[in-house]
C-alpha positions as a LaTeX table, in Angstrom:
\begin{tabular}{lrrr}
\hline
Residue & $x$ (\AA) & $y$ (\AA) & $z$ (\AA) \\
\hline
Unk1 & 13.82 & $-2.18$ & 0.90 \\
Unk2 & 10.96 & $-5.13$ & 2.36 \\
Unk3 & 10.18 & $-2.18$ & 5.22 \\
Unk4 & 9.70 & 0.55 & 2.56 \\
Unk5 & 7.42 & $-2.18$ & 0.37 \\
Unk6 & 6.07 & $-3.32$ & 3.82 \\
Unk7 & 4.56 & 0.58 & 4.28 \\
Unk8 & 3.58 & 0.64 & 0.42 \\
Unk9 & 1.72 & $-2.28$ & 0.67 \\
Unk10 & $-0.13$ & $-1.05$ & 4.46 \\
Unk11 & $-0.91$ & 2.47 & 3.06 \\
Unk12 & $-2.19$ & 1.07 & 0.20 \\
Unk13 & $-4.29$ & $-1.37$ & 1.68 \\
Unk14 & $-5.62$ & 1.58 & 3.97 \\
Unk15 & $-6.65$ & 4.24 & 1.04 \\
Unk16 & $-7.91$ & 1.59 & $-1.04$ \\
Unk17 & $-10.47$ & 0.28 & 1.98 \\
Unk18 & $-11.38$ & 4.05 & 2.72 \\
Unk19 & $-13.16$ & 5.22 & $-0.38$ \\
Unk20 & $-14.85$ & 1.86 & $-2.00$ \\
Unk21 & $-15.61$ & 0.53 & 0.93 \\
Unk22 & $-16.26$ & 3.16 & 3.21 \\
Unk23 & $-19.46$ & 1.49 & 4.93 \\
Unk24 & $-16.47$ & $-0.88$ & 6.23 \\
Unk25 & $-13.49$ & 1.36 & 6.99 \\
Unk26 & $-14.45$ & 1.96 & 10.97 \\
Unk27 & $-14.12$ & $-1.87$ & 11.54 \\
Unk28 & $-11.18$ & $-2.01$ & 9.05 \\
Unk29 & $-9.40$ & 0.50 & 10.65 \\
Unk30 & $-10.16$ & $-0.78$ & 14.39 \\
Unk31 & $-8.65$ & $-3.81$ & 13.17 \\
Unk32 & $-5.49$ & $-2.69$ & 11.32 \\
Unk33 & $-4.90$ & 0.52 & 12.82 \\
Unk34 & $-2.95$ & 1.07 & 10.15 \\
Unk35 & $-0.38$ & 4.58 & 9.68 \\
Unk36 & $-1.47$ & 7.26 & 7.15 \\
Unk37 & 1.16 & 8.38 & 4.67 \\
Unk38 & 0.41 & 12.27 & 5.03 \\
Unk39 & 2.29 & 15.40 & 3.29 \\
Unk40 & 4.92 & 17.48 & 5.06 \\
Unk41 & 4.74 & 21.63 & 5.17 \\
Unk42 & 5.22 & 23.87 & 3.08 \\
Unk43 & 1.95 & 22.48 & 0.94 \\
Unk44 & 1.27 & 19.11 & 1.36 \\
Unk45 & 0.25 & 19.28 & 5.15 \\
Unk46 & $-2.61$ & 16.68 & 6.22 \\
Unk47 & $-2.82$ & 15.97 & 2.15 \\
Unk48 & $-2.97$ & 12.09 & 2.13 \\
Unk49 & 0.26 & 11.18 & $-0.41$ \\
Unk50 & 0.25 & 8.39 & $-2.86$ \\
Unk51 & 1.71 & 5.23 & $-1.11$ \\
Unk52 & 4.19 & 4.88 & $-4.19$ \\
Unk53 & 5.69 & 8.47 & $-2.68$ \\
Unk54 & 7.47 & 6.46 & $-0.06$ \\
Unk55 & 9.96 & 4.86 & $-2.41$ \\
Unk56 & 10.59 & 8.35 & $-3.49$ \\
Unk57 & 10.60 & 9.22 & 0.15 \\
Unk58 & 13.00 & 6.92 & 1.11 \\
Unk59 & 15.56 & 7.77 & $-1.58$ \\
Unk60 & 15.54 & 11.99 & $-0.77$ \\
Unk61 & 18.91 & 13.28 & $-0.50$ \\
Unk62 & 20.43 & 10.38 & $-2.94$ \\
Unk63 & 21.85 & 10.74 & $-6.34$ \\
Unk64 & 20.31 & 7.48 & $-8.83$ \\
Unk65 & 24.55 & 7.02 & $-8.88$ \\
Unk66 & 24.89 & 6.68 & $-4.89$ \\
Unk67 & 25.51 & 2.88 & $-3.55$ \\
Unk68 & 23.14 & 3.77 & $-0.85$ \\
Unk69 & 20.36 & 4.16 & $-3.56$ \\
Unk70 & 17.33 & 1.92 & $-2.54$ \\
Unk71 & 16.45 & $-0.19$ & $-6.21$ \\
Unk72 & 12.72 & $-1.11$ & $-4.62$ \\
Unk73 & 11.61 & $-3.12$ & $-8.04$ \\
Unk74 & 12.41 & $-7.12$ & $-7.60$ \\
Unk75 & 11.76 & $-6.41$ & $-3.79$ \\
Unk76 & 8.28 & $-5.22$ & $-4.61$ \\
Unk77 & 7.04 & $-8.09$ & $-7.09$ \\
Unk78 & 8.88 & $-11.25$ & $-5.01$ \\
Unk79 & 6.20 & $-9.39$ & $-1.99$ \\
Unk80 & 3.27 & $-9.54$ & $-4.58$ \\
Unk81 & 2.60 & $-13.15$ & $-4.32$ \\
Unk82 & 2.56 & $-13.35$ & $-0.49$ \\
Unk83 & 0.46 & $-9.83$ & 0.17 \\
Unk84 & $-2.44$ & $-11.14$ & $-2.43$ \\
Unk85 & $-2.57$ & $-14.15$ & $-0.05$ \\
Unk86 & $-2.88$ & $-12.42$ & 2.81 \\
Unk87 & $-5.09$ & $-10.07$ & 1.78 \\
Unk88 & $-7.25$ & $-12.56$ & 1.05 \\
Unk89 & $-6.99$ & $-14.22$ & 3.70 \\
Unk90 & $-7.73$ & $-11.12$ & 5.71 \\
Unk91 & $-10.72$ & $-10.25$ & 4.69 \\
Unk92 & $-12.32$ & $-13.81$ & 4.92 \\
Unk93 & $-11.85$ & $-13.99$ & 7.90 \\
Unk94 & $-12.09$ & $-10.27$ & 9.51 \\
Unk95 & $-13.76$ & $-9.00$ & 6.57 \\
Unk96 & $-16.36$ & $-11.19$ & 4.70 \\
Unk97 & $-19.00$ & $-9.11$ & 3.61 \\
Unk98 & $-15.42$ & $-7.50$ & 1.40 \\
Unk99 & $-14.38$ & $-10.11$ & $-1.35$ \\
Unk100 & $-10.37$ & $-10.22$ & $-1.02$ \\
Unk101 & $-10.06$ & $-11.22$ & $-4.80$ \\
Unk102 & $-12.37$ & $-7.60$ & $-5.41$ \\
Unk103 & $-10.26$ & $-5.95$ & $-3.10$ \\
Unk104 & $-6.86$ & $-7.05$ & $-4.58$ \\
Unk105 & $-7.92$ & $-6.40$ & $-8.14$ \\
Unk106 & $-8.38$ & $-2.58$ & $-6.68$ \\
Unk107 & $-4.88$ & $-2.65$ & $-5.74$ \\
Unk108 & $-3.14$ & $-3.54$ & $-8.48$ \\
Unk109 & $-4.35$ & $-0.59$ & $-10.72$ \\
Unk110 & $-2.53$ & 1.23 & $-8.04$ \\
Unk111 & 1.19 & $-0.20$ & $-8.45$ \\
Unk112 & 3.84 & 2.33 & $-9.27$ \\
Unk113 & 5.79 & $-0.36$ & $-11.14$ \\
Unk114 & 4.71 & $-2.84$ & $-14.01$ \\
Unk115 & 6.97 & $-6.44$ & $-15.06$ \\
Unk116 & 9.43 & $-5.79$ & $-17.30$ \\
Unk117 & 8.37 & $-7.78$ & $-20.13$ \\
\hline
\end{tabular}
């Protein structure tokens, strides 16, 4: 579960630089080199897929009964603190003409799950 919110959290970092910030992205992506999260054939090929598709992805081929069923919630918010920090962090210090707090707010719009209240 911290690998597949590990990838959420890089992909999402990567489409999120791309289109807002696009005067950026080459250095970004020098920097990060970070993998792309791209469709498999029949008609998703080279179609960039939402970074919240990897849970999904991760959890093919299992019933929501099976004890190998990956449960990504509580994972995903105890990573929330620490990946607002770094990011950041980040782009202070490889990034500055990018406000991290700007870029962070971007994300969040952008997570597949909200608290439970």
């Amino acid at each position: 579960m911290n690998f597949g919110v590990a990838l959420f959290f890089t992909i999402l970092v990567d489409e999120v630089c791309y289109i807002p910030y696009r005067d950026n992205y080459e250095t970004f992506r020098q920097l990060t080199r970070y993998p792309k999260f791209s469709g498999n054939c029949l008609t998703m090929c080279r179609y960039h897929l939402l970074p919240a598709y990897i849970f999904v992805a991760m959890n093919l081929g299992q019933s929501g009964s099976s004890p190998n069923y990956l449960v990504f919630y509580y994972t995903f918010f105890k990573a929330i603190p620490i990946m607002e920090e770094e990011t950041k962090v980040f782009f202070q210090k490889y990034l500055p003409p990018i406000s991290g707090q700007e870029f962070w707010n971007k994300r969040v719009s952008e997570f597949p799950f909200r608290p439970i209240e």
